[in-house]
C-alpha cells in the first residue's frame, strides 16, 4: 500500500531519559516555533504535543467533539481522527496504532497526543536535539500525496483510505475570492449571496448552506454567516476559482483566512473537478455534526453532486426515490451500528432486497446498483471517493439508471464513524 504524505505530526520517541528539572521542550514545525497555550510535555519518555496547535500550524481545519472526546483535523485531501484515551488514530479511515501505549489525553483543557506513529506512517521527518531539547518536524518539500484507496476486486466496497492525488502547479491567487460558474454567475467570499437557492440546511463546517440546484450544469452551494458568503462548493463543469478552472491541475492553497480544497479526478490525470472553500478557523463552530438533520443534508448534497457530475458528462439527472433513500439510510445505519462494511447484510439481504422492503410493494425494476463508503463526514468527500473508484463512478454516471436515494449514518463506537450508501434503480 502506498503511503500518504501529510504535514501533520503527533509524537516522537526519546532515546535518552528526561528529567523534570531540564528546560522546556521546544518544537519547530517546518522551521517555525510552535506556539501553544499548553506547552509540549514528556510523558513516559515520549513528547506529547497539543493537537490543535500542531494541526493548525500545518494549515488544517480542526473540529472537537467534547461529548465523544474526538478531534478531527482536515488539511487538503487528508482527514485525521483521534480520540482521547484510545491507542489508535485514523488517517482517511486507515487505522494507525500509536506507539508504546501512550494515548491522547487532556491536560489543562487541551488534548495532547504522541507523534511517532503519525510521522512514520505519513513520511514526516522527525529530529530530536538533546542539547537544545528541540523536536524538529519537517514535511516533505517536493512530494505529492499518492492515492491510497482500498477497494475489493469486484468493487463491492470502497473504504477510502485516502483521497485522489493533488496535481499540477497552479496556486490559488490570494486576491481572487470569486467562484464563477459556466453561465457567468459569480459568488464572492465576504459578499452577499444571490437569491434563487432551492434549499437551505446546516452542513459542512457547521455553517448554513444554500443550495443552488435548479440547473445542474451550474450547480453550486454557498455557506452563509451573518448574511455574508463565508464558503463555496461546486463540482459543475466550467467552474473557476482563484485562477483554477475545472480541468486544471491545481494544488491546495489558502487565501486570507480560508482553506481552499480542490478535488481531483484520477481518471483525468489529476484534473480539478470540484472546489470547496471554508474559513480556516472553525474553533467556535461547535462539535462535529452527527445528528439526523446534518446526515440527511449530506445525503441530499451527495445526490446533487452526482447529478452535477452526470450533467457535465452527458447523462440525464436522476430522480430522488424515497424507498431508495430509506434502504440506503437503513443499510448505512446497520453497518455503523453493527460495525461491518459490506453490500450484504448479516442476514444475507442485498441492496435490491432492502429496496423492495422499503418500497413495501412489488416494483417492476429492470436494473439496480449500490455504492457504499465509510470514514467520511461530508457528502462531498464521499462523492469524491466514489468518483475516483472506476466501478462506483460507473454507477453514478450510468445513463440507464433513473432513480436514486442516498442515506448516511454515524456511530461513535464504530470503526469508521461515518457510513454512506447510494442506491440506484430503474423501473
Coordinates of C-alpha atoms in Angstrom, one line a residue, residues 249-413:
X249 CA -4.2 20.6 -12.3
X250 CA -4.3 22.6 -9.1
X251 CA -2.7 22.4 -5.7
X252 CA -4.3 23.3 -2.4
X253 CA -3.9 26.8 -1.1
X254 CA -5.3 29.2 1.4
X255 CA -6.4 32.8 0.9
X256 CA -6.9 35.4 3.6
X257 CA -8.2 33.0 6.3
X258 CA -9.8 30.4 4.1
X259 CA -8.8 26.8 3.3
X260 CA -9.2 26.0 -0.4
X261 CA -9.5 22.4 -1.4
X262 CA -9.6 21.2 -5.0
X263 CA -10.9 17.7 -5.5
X264 CA -9.3 15.9 -8.4
X265 CA -10.1 13.1 -10.8
X266 CA -7.5 10.4 -11.0
X267 CA -9.1 9.2 -14.2
X268 CA -8.5 12.6 -15.9
X269 CA -4.8 12.9 -15.0
X270 CA -5.4 14.7 -11.7
X271 CA -7.6 17.4 -13.1
X272 CA -9.7 19.6 -10.8
X273 CA -13.3 18.6 -10.8
X274 CA -14.6 20.3 -7.6
X275 CA -13.7 23.0 -5.2
X276 CA -14.5 23.5 -1.5
X277 CA -13.7 26.8 0.3
X278 CA -14.2 27.1 4.1
X279 CA -12.9 29.5 6.8
X280 CA -9.7 28.3 8.4
X281 CA -10.8 28.9 12.0
X282 CA -13.6 26.6 12.8
X283 CA -12.8 26.5 16.5
X284 CA -16.1 28.1 17.6
X285 CA -18.3 26.1 15.2
X286 CA -19.1 23.5 18.0
X287 CA -18.9 19.8 17.8
X288 CA -18.7 17.8 14.6
X289 CA -22.2 17.3 13.3
X290 CA -23.7 13.8 13.9
X291 CA -27.4 14.4 14.2
X292 CA -30.0 13.2 11.7
X293 CA -30.6 16.6 10.1
X294 CA -26.9 17.0 9.3
X295 CA -26.6 13.5 8.0
X296 CA -29.7 14.0 5.8
X297 CA -28.2 17.2 4.4
X298 CA -25.0 15.4 3.5
X299 CA -27.1 12.7 1.7
X300 CA -29.0 15.4 -0.3
X301 CA -25.8 17.2 -1.2
X302 CA -24.2 14.0 -2.3
X303 CA -27.3 13.4 -4.6
X304 CA -26.9 16.9 -6.1
X305 CA -23.2 16.3 -6.7
X306 CA -24.0 13.1 -8.6
X307 CA -26.5 15.0 -10.8
X308 CA -24.0 17.8 -11.4
X309 CA -21.4 15.2 -12.4
X310 CA -23.9 13.5 -14.7
X311 CA -24.9 16.8 -16.3
X312 CA -21.3 17.5 -17.1
X313 CA -20.8 14.1 -18.7
X314 CA -23.9 13.8 -20.9
X315 CA -26.2 11.8 -18.6
X316 CA -29.7 12.9 -17.6
X317 CA -30.3 13.8 -13.9
X318 CA -31.5 11.1 -11.6
X319 CA -34.8 11.5 -9.7
X320 CA -34.9 11.2 -5.9
X321 CA -36.6 8.0 -4.8
X322 CA -37.9 7.8 -1.2
X323 CA -37.7 4.0 -1.0
X324 CA -34.1 4.1 -2.3
X325 CA -33.2 6.7 0.4
X326 CA -34.8 4.6 3.1
X327 CA -33.0 1.5 2.0
X328 CA -29.7 3.4 1.8
X329 CA -30.1 5.1 5.2
X330 CA -31.0 1.9 7.0
X331 CA -28.1 0.0 5.4
X332 CA -25.7 2.7 6.5
X333 CA -27.1 2.6 10.0
X334 CA -26.9 -1.1 10.1
X335 CA -23.2 -1.0 9.1
X336 CA -22.5 1.7 11.6
X337 CA -24.4 0.1 14.5
X338 CA -23.1 -3.5 13.8
X339 CA -19.6 -2.3 12.8
X340 CA -19.2 -4.0 9.4
X341 CA -18.7 -2.9 5.9
X342 CA -20.3 -4.9 3.1
X343 CA -23.1 -4.8 0.5
X344 CA -24.5 -8.0 2.0
X345 CA -26.3 -7.5 5.4
X346 CA -25.5 -10.0 8.1
X347 CA -28.9 -11.6 7.4
X348 CA -28.0 -12.2 3.8
X349 CA -30.0 -9.3 2.2
X350 CA -28.6 -7.4 -0.8
X351 CA -29.4 -3.9 -1.9
X352 CA -32.4 -4.9 -4.1
X353 CA -33.9 -6.9 -1.2
X354 CA -33.6 -3.9 1.1
X355 CA -35.0 -1.6 -1.6
X356 CA -38.1 -3.8 -2.1
X357 CA -38.7 -4.0 1.6
X358 CA -38.6 -0.2 1.8
X359 CA -40.9 0.2 -1.1
X360 CA -43.4 -2.1 0.6
X361 CA -44.7 -3.4 -2.8
X362 CA -43.6 -5.3 -5.9
X363 CA -41.6 -2.9 -8.1
X364 CA -41.0 -4.0 -11.7
X365 CA -37.4 -3.0 -11.6
X366 CA -35.0 -3.7 -14.5
X367 CA -31.6 -2.8 -13.1
X368 CA -30.2 -1.7 -9.7
X369 CA -26.9 -0.8 -8.2
X370 CA -25.4 0.3 -4.9
X371 CA -22.3 2.2 -3.7
X372 CA -21.1 2.2 -0.1
X373 CA -18.3 4.2 1.6
X374 CA -17.0 4.7 5.2
X375 CA -14.9 7.2 7.0
X376 CA -16.2 10.5 5.6
X377 CA -18.1 13.1 7.4
X378 CA -19.1 15.2 4.4
X379 CA -21.1 14.2 1.4
X380 CA -18.6 16.0 -0.8
X381 CA -15.8 13.7 0.4
X382 CA -17.9 10.6 -0.1
X383 CA -18.7 11.7 -3.6
X384 CA -15.1 12.3 -4.3
X385 CA -14.2 8.8 -3.1
X386 CA -16.7 7.1 -5.4
X387 CA -15.7 9.3 -8.3
X388 CA -12.2 8.0 -8.1
X389 CA -13.1 4.4 -8.0
X390 CA -14.0 3.2 -11.6
X391 CA -16.9 0.8 -10.8
X392 CA -18.5 3.2 -8.4
X393 CA -18.0 6.0 -10.9
X394 CA -19.8 3.9 -13.5
X395 CA -22.8 3.6 -11.2
X396 CA -23.0 7.3 -10.7
X397 CA -22.9 8.1 -14.4
X398 CA -24.8 5.1 -15.8
X399 CA -27.3 6.5 -18.3
X400 CA -29.6 3.5 -17.7
X401 CA -30.4 4.4 -14.1
X402 CA -33.4 6.7 -13.5
X403 CA -33.8 6.9 -9.7
X404 CA -31.5 7.2 -6.7
X405 CA -31.5 7.6 -2.9
X406 CA -28.6 8.4 -0.6
X407 CA -28.5 7.6 3.2
X408 CA -25.9 8.4 5.8
X409 CA -25.3 7.2 9.4
X410 CA -22.9 7.8 12.3
X411 CA -21.9 5.7 15.3
X412 CA -19.1 6.9 17.6
X413 CA -18.3 3.3 18.6

